[in-house]
Amino acid sequence: MKTTVNGSRLTAHELKVYIRTFGCQMNTRDSEIVIGMLEEHGYKHTDDPKEADIVIFNTCSVREHAEQRALSALGYLLRRGAKHKKRIFGVMGCVAQHKQEKIFKSLPKLDFICGSSDIYNIPLILSQIINEGKVNVVSVSKKDRGKRSIKNINPSYREKEKEALVNIMYGCNNFCSYCIVPYVRGEEVSRPVKDIVEEITDLVSKDITHITLLGQNVNSYNGKDGKEDIDLIGLLKQLNKIEGIKKISFMTSHPKDAKPSLFKAMRDLNKVDKHLHLAMQSGSDKILKLMNRGYTSAKFIKLVEDFREIVHDGKISTDIIVGFPTETEEDFNQTKEVVEKLRFDNAYIFKYSPRPPAKSSEMADDVLIDVKKRRHSELLELQREISREKKGKKFN
Ligand code: 5AD
Ligand code: SF4
């Protein structure tokens, strides 16, 4: 069937799709799903934006910087695209979910925006643009904060040959006060055990040996196995039995839900990766409370100590935010003290940015940018030193 793309005659199988991914592993997996679906519809994937007929940006809105970077890179491409070749441009992911129609104000030449909730609609959206000449198409479901429906689409495209990302749940119900995720990724929903096992069994038949289970907060996984409710430990036990898998990793864990029973499972299940990513965010109880994290610094320290006692060869990484509203030098020093005490294997350190409608955006962003920068580099340097000592390698 002949179709029209902005004036030039093309068939779907001649169209090349390029997706640029920003942000987390969940976005990486969503890009793979979209590429896989489009390949099934006859499109071709390309890694080169210059030769692409369709350019999609899969965006992240967790931090302001990431959001800006995606939108300005897209703005640049749109301007160049106008000069060079006529293409279809789209935005998917968290920024699309978050900003919705507003994006067209700054990027009027954009052909479509598609929220994280609606990625399964992308083949349809493209067909509407190509075949019906639709412009400025919006597909953003707002139901239950953009809750993802569970679809068992298992398109074959995976970025890596031996490793694969597998979603076990979508969304987040935690509402940490700084975080936009619950507003853009929707209500928590766990995939049924059977679907996950089937997807992984299929991956194993394609020679994949390392699986990373994904969720915003995998500790609250609560999937059905027939009529039974299965938690993360139960899921890991089942997956550990699948022949052909060599390594099972999972991320991200929330300290309020991580328990010694999980650490014991990590110790006892031979295929489960002994690496725990446990986001601390701050070492100050005052800040943790304002962040709505649901634990104190002492509780976090105890959890890490429990993990180290149970999983002897285990590794721990963390996330830390500096410059949260009202963070004083004293609060920051408490964070530094915990970092010195716990000696993480790796830490990702971020400067706070307000992300409306997340709750903390109602507080004054009162830590000066120079202070945030200084705290950020102090902590980065401290962690670099620790990582170097522990592994002889640089991180972050
Ligand atoms: N400002 C800075 N960092 C943030 N993160 C989430 N929201 C914000 C924000 N508003 C960080 C947290 C989280 C990681 C994925 O991003 O540390 O764990
Ligand atoms: Fe955001 Fe907190 Fe949910 Fe993580 S657990 S995605 S930081 S709200």
GROMACS .gro file of C-alpha atoms and ligand atoms in nm:
model
  422
    1MET     CA    1   0.000   0.000   0.000
    2LYS     CA    2   0.132   0.342  -0.092
    3THR     CA    3   0.128   0.603   0.181
    4THR     CA    4   0.219   0.968   0.192
    5VAL     CA    5   0.470   1.119   0.431
    6ASN     CA    6   0.463   1.495   0.419
    7GLY     CA    7   0.434   1.492   0.045
    8SER     CA    8   0.669   1.208  -0.053
    9ARG     CA    9   0.533   0.871  -0.164
   10LEU     CA   10   0.651   0.588   0.056
   11THR     CA   11   0.544   0.245   0.172
   12ALA     CA   12   0.554   0.163   0.543
   13HIS     CA   13   0.834  -0.085   0.498
   14GLU     CA   14   1.053   0.184   0.347
   15LEU     CA   15   1.019   0.405   0.653
   16LYS     CA   16   1.307   0.412   0.896
   17VAL     CA   17   1.249   0.485   1.263
   18TYR     CA   18   1.500   0.637   1.502
   19ILE     CA   19   1.427   0.657   1.875
   20ARG     CA   20   1.645   0.856   2.114
   21THR     CA   21   1.599   0.751   2.474
   22PHE     CA   22   1.650   0.970   2.780
   23GLY     CA   23   1.633   0.866   3.144
   24CYS     CA   24   1.594   0.532   3.311
   25GLN     CA   25   1.596   0.165   3.214
   26MET     CA   26   1.216   0.167   3.209
   27ASN     CA   27   1.240   0.413   2.920
   28THR     CA   28   1.502   0.199   2.748
   29ARG     CA   29   1.261  -0.093   2.765
   30ASP     CA   30   0.970   0.121   2.636
   31SER     CA   31   1.183   0.225   2.336
   32GLU     CA   32   1.257  -0.141   2.265
   33ILE     CA   33   0.884  -0.221   2.283
   34VAL     CA   34   0.801   0.058   2.038
   35ILE     CA   35   1.080  -0.041   1.796
   36GLY     CA   36   0.964  -0.404   1.817
   37MET     CA   37   0.601  -0.311   1.750
   38LEU     CA   38   0.695  -0.090   1.457
   39GLU     CA   39   0.919  -0.359   1.309
   40GLU     CA   40   0.620  -0.592   1.322
   41HIS     CA   41   0.427  -0.329   1.124
   42GLY     CA   42   0.694  -0.324   0.854
   43TYR     CA   43   0.901  -0.023   0.962
   44LYS     CA   44   1.281  -0.044   0.979
   45HIS     CA   45   1.486   0.058   1.281
   46THR     CA   46   1.788   0.284   1.239
   47ASP     CA   47   2.048   0.417   1.482
   48ASP     CA   48   2.117   0.713   1.256
   49PRO     CA   49   1.881   1.011   1.296
   50LYS     CA   50   2.002   1.153   0.963
   51GLU     CA   51   1.857   0.867   0.762
   52ALA     CA   52   1.536   0.839   0.968
   53ASP     CA   53   1.191   0.915   0.826
   54ILE     CA   54   1.040   0.900   1.173
   55VAL     CA   55   1.222   1.049   1.472
   56ILE     CA   56   1.085   0.978   1.820
   57PHE     CA   57   1.222   1.118   2.144
   58ASN     CA   58   1.149   0.902   2.447
   59THR     CA   59   1.173   1.156   2.725
   60CYS     CA   60   1.232   1.167   3.101
   61SER     CA   61   1.088   1.429   3.333
   62VAL     CA   62   1.234   1.310   3.664
   63ARG     CA   63   1.478   1.599   3.678
   64GLU     CA   64   1.435   1.939   3.517
   65HIS     CA   65   1.770   1.914   3.340
   66ALA     CA   66   1.675   1.588   3.166
   67GLU     CA   67   1.345   1.734   3.050
   68GLN     CA   68   1.512   2.049   2.913
   69ARG     CA   69   1.781   1.849   2.737
   70ALA     CA   70   1.525   1.636   2.555
   71LEU     CA   71   1.309   1.929   2.448
   72SER     CA   72   1.597   2.144   2.329
   73ALA     CA   73   1.759   1.858   2.135
   74LEU     CA   74   1.424   1.792   1.972
   75GLY     CA   75   1.375   2.163   1.895
   76TYR     CA   76   1.715   2.163   1.723
   77LEU     CA   77   1.627   1.856   1.514
   78LEU     CA   78   1.288   2.001   1.420
   79ARG     CA   79   1.452   2.319   1.292
   80ARG     CA   80   1.709   2.120   1.092
   81GLY     CA   81   1.443   1.874   0.979
   82ALA     CA   82   1.254   2.158   0.821
   83LYS     CA   83   1.559   2.254   0.616
   84HIS     CA   84   1.660   1.905   0.513
   85LYS     CA   85   1.411   1.629   0.470
   86LYS     CA   86   1.046   1.617   0.569
   87ARG     CA   87   1.009   1.376   0.853
   88ILE     CA   88   0.764   1.270   1.118
   89PHE     CA   89   0.863   1.384   1.466
   90GLY     CA   90   0.714   1.254   1.789
   91VAL     CA   91   0.761   1.275   2.164
   92MET     CA   92   0.680   0.983   2.389
   93GLY     CA   93   0.746   0.905   2.756
   94CYS     CA   94   0.724   1.105   3.077
   95VAL     CA   95   0.752   1.456   2.930
   96ALA     CA   96   0.472   1.378   2.685
   97GLN     CA   97   0.262   1.244   2.971
   98HIS     CA   98   0.349   1.544   3.189
   99LYS     CA   99   0.322   1.837   2.948
  100GLN     CA  100   0.065   1.693   2.710
  101GLU     CA  101  -0.068   1.942   2.454
  102LYS     CA  102   0.148   2.220   2.602
  103ILE     CA  103   0.450   2.082   2.415
  104PHE     CA  104   0.295   2.191   2.083
  105LYS     CA  105   0.320   2.554   2.198
  106SER     CA  106   0.699   2.542   2.198
  107LEU     CA  107   0.730   2.277   1.925
  108PRO     CA  108   0.441   2.339   1.682
  109LYS     CA  109   0.602   2.130   1.406
  110LEU     CA  110   0.580   1.818   1.618
  111ASP     CA  111   0.357   1.551   1.461
  112PHE     CA  112   0.258   1.360   1.772
  113ILE     CA  113   0.293   1.325   2.147
  114CYS     CA  114   0.226   0.996   2.320
  115GLY     CA  115   0.226   0.948   2.697
  116SER     CA  116   0.398   0.659   2.875
  117SER     CA  117   0.047   0.522   2.932
  118ASP     CA  118  -0.025   0.493   2.562
  119ILE     CA  119   0.287   0.361   2.391
  120TYR     CA  120   0.095   0.069   2.242
  121ASN     CA  121  -0.091   0.325   2.027
  122ILE     CA  122   0.219   0.441   1.839
  123PRO     CA  123   0.166   0.218   1.531
  124LEU     CA  124  -0.191   0.353   1.508
  125ILE     CA  125  -0.077   0.714   1.556
  126LEU     CA  126   0.180   0.678   1.278
  127SER     CA  127  -0.078   0.528   1.048
  128GLN     CA  128  -0.314   0.820   1.120
  129ILE     CA  129  -0.038   1.068   1.034
  130ILE     CA  130   0.082   0.881   0.726
  131ASN     CA  131  -0.248   0.761   0.582
  132GLU     CA  132  -0.496   1.021   0.701
  133GLY     CA  133  -0.268   1.324   0.711
  134LYS     CA  134  -0.348   1.396   1.076
  135VAL     CA  135  -0.135   1.661   1.246
  136ASN     CA  136  -0.049   1.730   1.612
  137VAL     CA  137  -0.186   1.394   1.730
  138VAL     CA  138  -0.214   1.354   2.108
  139SER     CA  139  -0.247   1.020   2.287
  140VAL     CA  140  -0.220   1.064   2.662
  141SER     CA  141  -0.444   0.873   2.898
  142LYS     CA  142  -0.502   1.053   3.226
  143LYS     CA  143  -0.696   0.774   3.396
  144ASP     CA  144  -0.547   0.668   3.733
  145ARG     CA  145  -0.260   0.911   3.678
  146GLY     CA  146  -0.179   0.748   3.345
  147LYS     CA  147  -0.180   0.390   3.474
  148ARG     CA  148  -0.033   0.149   3.217
  149SER     CA  149  -0.259  -0.126   3.095
  150ILE     CA  150  -0.097  -0.466   3.103
  151LYS     CA  151  -0.048  -0.589   2.750
  152ASN     CA  152   0.141  -0.898   2.660
  153ILE     CA  153   0.307  -0.762   2.359
  154ASN     CA  154   0.646  -0.922   2.342
  155PRO     CA  155   0.810  -0.771   2.040
  156SER     CA  156   1.138  -0.932   1.957
  157TYR     CA  157   1.356  -0.621   1.946
  158ARG     CA  158   1.611  -0.601   2.230
  159GLU     CA  159   1.909  -0.370   2.235
  160LYS     CA  160   2.149  -0.626   2.376
  161GLU     CA  161   2.228  -0.979   2.269
  162LYS     CA  162   2.271  -1.160   2.598
  163GLU     CA  163   2.090  -0.932   2.844
  164ALA     CA  164   1.729  -0.824   2.856
  165LEU     CA  165   1.514  -0.583   3.053
  166VAL     CA  166   1.180  -0.723   3.169
  167ASN     CA  167   0.907  -0.509   3.326
  168ILE     CA  168   0.748  -0.669   3.629
  169MET     CA  169   0.542  -0.370   3.736
  170TYR     CA  170   0.454  -0.022   3.623
  171GLY     CA  171   0.388   0.300   3.811
  172CYS     CA  172   0.445   0.407   4.170
  173ASN     CA  173   0.220   0.480   4.468
  174ASN     CA  174   0.484   0.623   4.700
  175PHE     CA  175   0.456   0.995   4.636
  176CYS     CA  176   0.800   1.092   4.761
  177SER     CA  177   0.750   1.465   4.782
  178TYR     CA  178   1.014   1.558   4.522
  179CYS     CA  179   0.915   1.300   4.265
  180ILE     CA  180   0.706   1.340   3.953
  181VAL     CA  181   0.696   0.967   3.871
  182PRO     CA  182   0.364   0.882   4.042
  183TYR     CA  183   0.201   1.161   3.837
  184VAL     CA  184   0.342   1.054   3.501
  185ARG     CA  185   0.376   0.677   3.534
  186GLY     CA  186   0.047   0.623   3.710
  187GLU     CA  187  -0.087   0.387   3.969
  188GLU     CA  188   0.115   0.076   4.056
  189VAL     CA  189   0.023  -0.232   3.861
  190SER     CA  190   0.205  -0.568   3.872
  191ARG     CA  191   0.225  -0.804   3.576
  192PRO     CA  192   0.096  -1.156   3.645
  193VAL     CA  193   0.366  -1.415   3.720
  194LYS     CA  194   0.266  -1.629   3.421
  195ASP     CA  195   0.327  -1.342   3.176
  196ILE     CA  196   0.669  -1.268   3.321
  197VAL     CA  197   0.771  -1.635   3.320
  198GLU     CA  198   0.653  -1.674   2.959
  199GLU     CA  199   0.842  -1.365   2.846
  200ILE     CA  200   1.161  -1.482   3.016
  201THR     CA  201   1.129  -1.837   2.885
  202ASP     CA  202   1.100  -1.694   2.536
  203LEU     CA  203   1.408  -1.476   2.595
  204VAL     CA  204   1.605  -1.778   2.715
  205SER     CA  205   1.514  -1.960   2.391
  206LYS     CA  206   1.680  -1.666   2.213
  207ASP     CA  207   2.005  -1.713   2.408
  208ILE     CA  208   1.948  -1.434   2.662
  209THR     CA  209   2.115  -1.531   2.989
  210HIS     CA  210   2.095  -1.213   3.203
  211ILE     CA  211   1.755  -1.069   3.297
  212THR     CA  212   1.698  -0.737   3.473
  213LEU     CA  213   1.355  -0.708   3.634
  214LEU     CA  214   1.226  -0.353   3.621
  215GLY     CA  215   0.987  -0.148   3.831
  216GLN     CA  216   0.988   0.190   4.005
  217ASN     CA  217   0.964   0.005   4.333
  218VAL     CA  218   1.007  -0.368   4.277
  219ASN     CA  219   0.972  -0.440   4.650
  220SER     CA  220   0.603  -0.376   4.627
  221TYR     CA  221   0.558  -0.625   4.341
  222ASN     CA  222   0.232  -0.808   4.404
  223GLY     CA  223   0.147  -1.023   4.108
  224LYS     CA  224  -0.111  -1.294   4.067
  225ASP     CA  225  -0.015  -1.657   4.010
  226GLY     CA  226  -0.354  -1.806   3.939
  227LYS     CA  227  -0.547  -1.700   4.246
  228GLU     CA  228  -0.240  -1.664   4.468
  229ASP     CA  229  -0.065  -1.334   4.541
  230ILE     CA  230   0.309  -1.349   4.481
  231ASP     CA  231   0.561  -1.097   4.613
  232LEU     CA  232   0.908  -1.018   4.480
  233ILE     CA  233   1.068  -1.300   4.678
  234GLY     CA  234   0.816  -1.551   4.542
  235LEU     CA  235   0.877  -1.424   4.190
  236LEU     CA  236   1.255  -1.451   4.227
  237LYS     CA  237   1.215  -1.809   4.354
  238GLN     CA  238   1.015  -1.904   4.046
  239LEU     CA  239   1.248  -1.731   3.803
  240ASN     CA  240   1.553  -1.885   3.966
  241LYS     CA  241   1.423  -2.224   3.851
  242ILE     CA  242   1.412  -2.134   3.482
  243GLU     CA  243   1.684  -2.330   3.305
  244GLY     CA  244   1.922  -2.133   3.090
  245ILE     CA  245   1.920  -1.812   3.295
  246LYS     CA  246   2.254  -1.729   3.451
  247LYS     CA  247   2.182  -1.398   3.623
  248ILE     CA  248   1.870  -1.221   3.751
  249SER     CA  249   1.905  -0.856   3.858
  250PHE     CA  250   1.630  -0.625   3.978
  251MET     CA  251   1.581  -0.256   4.032
  252THR     CA  252   1.481  -0.025   4.205
  253SER     CA  253   1.427  -0.106   4.573
  254HIS     CA  254   1.266   0.128   4.823
  255PRO     CA  255   1.418   0.117   5.175
  256LYS     CA  256   1.078   0.128   5.343
  257ASP     CA  257   0.984  -0.203   5.177
  258ALA     CA  258   1.323  -0.382   5.156
  259LYS     CA  259   1.349  -0.650   5.425
  260PRO     CA  260   1.604  -0.902   5.555
  261SER     CA  261   1.385  -1.176   5.404
  262LEU     CA  262   1.465  -1.030   5.061
  263PHE     CA  263   1.836  -1.025   5.145
  264LYS     CA  264   1.815  -1.391   5.249
  265ALA     CA  265   1.653  -1.475   4.917
  266MET     CA  266   1.933  -1.287   4.739
  267ARG     CA  267   2.185  -1.492   4.932
  268ASP     CA  268   2.013  -1.827   4.877
  269LEU     CA  269   1.898  -1.804   4.516
  270ASN     CA  270   2.207  -1.882   4.313
  271LYS     CA  271   2.112  -1.687   4.000
  272VAL     CA  272   2.005  -1.367   4.175
  273ASP     CA  273   2.257  -1.084   4.140
  274LYS     CA  274   2.402  -0.984   4.477
  275HIS     CA  275   2.363  -0.616   4.396
  276LEU     CA  276   2.107  -0.398   4.570
  277HIS     CA  277   2.023  -0.049   4.453
  278LEU     CA  278   1.875   0.116   4.760
  279ALA     CA  279   1.807   0.486   4.726
  280MET     CA  280   1.895   0.674   5.045
  281GLN     CA  281   1.820   1.027   4.916
  282SER     CA  282   1.939   1.198   5.238
  283GLY     CA  283   2.107   1.122   5.571
  284SER     CA  284   1.904   1.385   5.758
  285ASP     CA  285   1.587   1.274   5.935
  286LYS     CA  286   1.436   1.617   5.891
  287ILE     CA  287   1.487   1.604   5.514
  288LEU     CA  288   1.377   1.239   5.488
  289LYS     CA  289   1.053   1.333   5.658
  290LEU     CA  290   0.997   1.628   5.426
  291MET     CA  291   1.070   1.393   5.136
  292ASN     CA  292   0.799   1.156   5.264
  293ARG     CA  293   1.039   0.861   5.244
  294GLY     CA  294   0.893   0.663   5.533
  295TYR     CA  295   1.222   0.578   5.711
  296THR     CA  296   1.482   0.742   5.932
  297SER     CA  297   1.853   0.755   5.873
  298ALA     CA  298   1.908   0.502   6.156
  299LYS     CA  299   1.665   0.262   5.990
  300PHE     CA  300   1.842   0.299   5.658
  301ILE     CA  301   2.182   0.233   5.819
  302LYS     CA  302   2.045  -0.077   5.991
  303LEU     CA  303   1.906  -0.204   5.662
  304VAL     CA  304   2.242  -0.170   5.488
  305GLU     CA  305   2.413  -0.339   5.781
  306ASP     CA  306   2.161  -0.625   5.767
  307PHE     CA  307   2.221  -0.661   5.394
  308ARG     CA  308   2.598  -0.678   5.441
  309GLU     CA  309   2.567  -0.928   5.721
  310ILE     CA  310   2.337  -1.155   5.521
  311VAL     CA  311   2.482  -1.116   5.171
  312HIS     CA  312   2.855  -1.132   5.233
  313ASP     CA  313   2.975  -1.060   4.882
  314GLY     CA  314   2.687  -0.815   4.814
  315LYS     CA  315   2.722  -0.471   4.657
  316ILE     CA  316   2.513  -0.165   4.734
  317SER     CA  317   2.453   0.145   4.529
  318THR     CA  318   2.234   0.442   4.611
  319ASP     CA  319   2.078   0.770   4.494
  320ILE     CA  320   2.120   1.094   4.685
  321ILE     CA  321   1.962   1.436   4.632
  322VAL     CA  322   2.143   1.748   4.752
  323GLY     CA  323   1.983   2.087   4.801
  324PHE     CA  324   1.629   1.973   4.886
  325PRO     CA  325   1.431   2.274   5.021
  326THR     CA  326   1.546   2.382   5.370
  327GLU     CA  327   1.857   2.157   5.359
  328THR     CA  328   2.109   2.324   5.590
  329GLU     CA  329   2.482   2.264   5.615
  330GLU     CA  330   2.405   2.048   5.917
  331ASP     CA  331   2.159   1.833   5.716
  332PHE     CA  332   2.413   1.799   5.438
  333ASN     CA  333   2.687   1.700   5.682
  334GLN     CA  334   2.460   1.427   5.815
  335THR     CA  335   2.429   1.291   5.460
  336LYS     CA  336   2.807   1.303   5.423
  337GLU     CA  337   2.853   1.120   5.752
  338VAL     CA  338   2.622   0.838   5.641
  339VAL     CA  339   2.805   0.812   5.308
  340GLU     CA  340   3.136   0.791   5.496
  341LYS     CA  341   2.996   0.532   5.732
  342LEU     CA  342   2.820   0.308   5.480
  343ARG     CA  343   3.078   0.326   5.200
  344PHE     CA  344   2.846   0.246   4.909
  345ASP     CA  345   2.995   0.074   4.608
  346ASN     CA  346   2.845   0.346   4.393
  347ALA     CA  347   2.623   0.651   4.440
  348TYR     CA  348   2.428   0.862   4.192
  349ILE     CA  349   2.410   1.216   4.321
  350PHE     CA  350   2.158   1.470   4.198
  351LYS     CA  351   2.094   1.840   4.253
  352TYR     CA  352   1.735   1.898   4.359
  353SER     CA  353   1.498   2.054   4.107
  354PRO     CA  354   1.129   2.125   4.176
  355ARG     CA  355   0.900   1.907   3.962
  356PRO     CA  356   0.541   2.027   3.979
  357PRO     CA  357   0.291   1.880   4.058
  358ALA     CA  358   0.517   1.689   4.302
  359LYS     CA  359   0.446   1.817   4.655
  360SER     CA  360   0.787   1.968   4.732
  361SER     CA  361   0.742   2.209   4.440
  362GLU     CA  362   0.510   2.400   4.673
  363MET     CA  363   0.808   2.468   4.902
  364ALA     CA  364   1.050   2.748   4.819
  365ASP     CA  365   1.350   2.611   4.628
  366ASP     CA  366   1.564   2.793   4.882
  367VAL     CA  367   1.907   2.631   4.853
  368LEU     CA  368   2.111   2.854   4.624
  369ILE     CA  369   2.232   2.693   4.303
  370ASP     CA  370   2.598   2.757   4.398
  371VAL     CA  371   2.541   2.580   4.729
  372LYS     CA  372   2.375   2.287   4.549
  373LYS     CA  373   2.669   2.269   4.310
  374ARG     CA  374   2.922   2.277   4.591
  375ARG     CA  375   2.740   2.007   4.791
  376HIS     CA  376   2.702   1.799   4.477
  377SER     CA  377   3.073   1.809   4.395
  378GLU     CA  378   3.177   1.753   4.760
  379LEU     CA  379   2.966   1.441   4.781
  380LEU     CA  380   3.072   1.324   4.437
  381GLU     CA  381   3.438   1.360   4.534
  382LEU     CA  382   3.380   1.173   4.860
  383GLN     CA  383   3.203   0.889   4.682
  384ARG     CA  384   3.468   0.878   4.406
  385GLU     CA  385   3.733   0.832   4.671
  386ILE     CA  386   3.532   0.553   4.838
  387SER     CA  387   3.459   0.380   4.506
  388ARG     CA  388   3.826   0.408   4.407
  389GLU     CA  389   3.937   0.256   4.735
  390LYS     CA  390   3.679  -0.022   4.714
  391LYS     CA  391   3.718  -0.117   4.352
  392GLY     CA  392   4.016   0.067   4.212
  393LYS     CA  393   3.769   0.214   3.964
  394LYS     CA  394   3.603   0.551   3.906
  395PHE     CA  395   3.227   0.596   3.926
  396ASN     CA  396   2.978   0.868   3.856
  3975AD     N1  397   1.532   1.654   4.191
  3975AD     C1  398   1.651   1.589   4.193
  3975AD     N2  399   1.662   1.456   4.187
  3975AD     C2  400   1.550   1.385   4.178
  3975AD     N3  401   1.529   1.251   4.170
  3975AD     C3  402   1.397   1.230   4.161
  3975AD     N4  403   1.330   1.346   4.163
  3975AD     C4  404   1.423   1.443   4.174
  3975AD     C5  405   1.415   1.585   4.181
  3975AD     N5  406   1.299   1.650   4.180
  3975AD     C6  407   1.636   1.152   4.178
  3975AD     C7  408   1.618   1.060   4.300
  3975AD     C8  409   1.572   0.931   4.237
  3975AD     C9  410   1.645   0.935   4.105
  3975AD    C10  411   1.591   0.845   4.000
  3975AD     O1  412   1.632   1.070   4.063
  3975AD     O2  413   1.742   1.045   4.364
  3975AD     O3  414   1.606   0.818   4.314
  398SF4    FE1  415   0.963   0.850   4.282
  398SF4    FE2  416   0.965   0.767   4.536
  398SF4    FE3  417   0.824   0.632   4.350
  398SF4    FE4  418   1.093   0.625   4.344
  398SF4     S1  419   0.962   0.547   4.508
  398SF4     S2  420   0.957   0.657   4.168
  398SF4     S3  421   1.145   0.831   4.414
  398SF4     S4  422   0.785   0.843   4.422
   0.00000   0.00000   0.00000
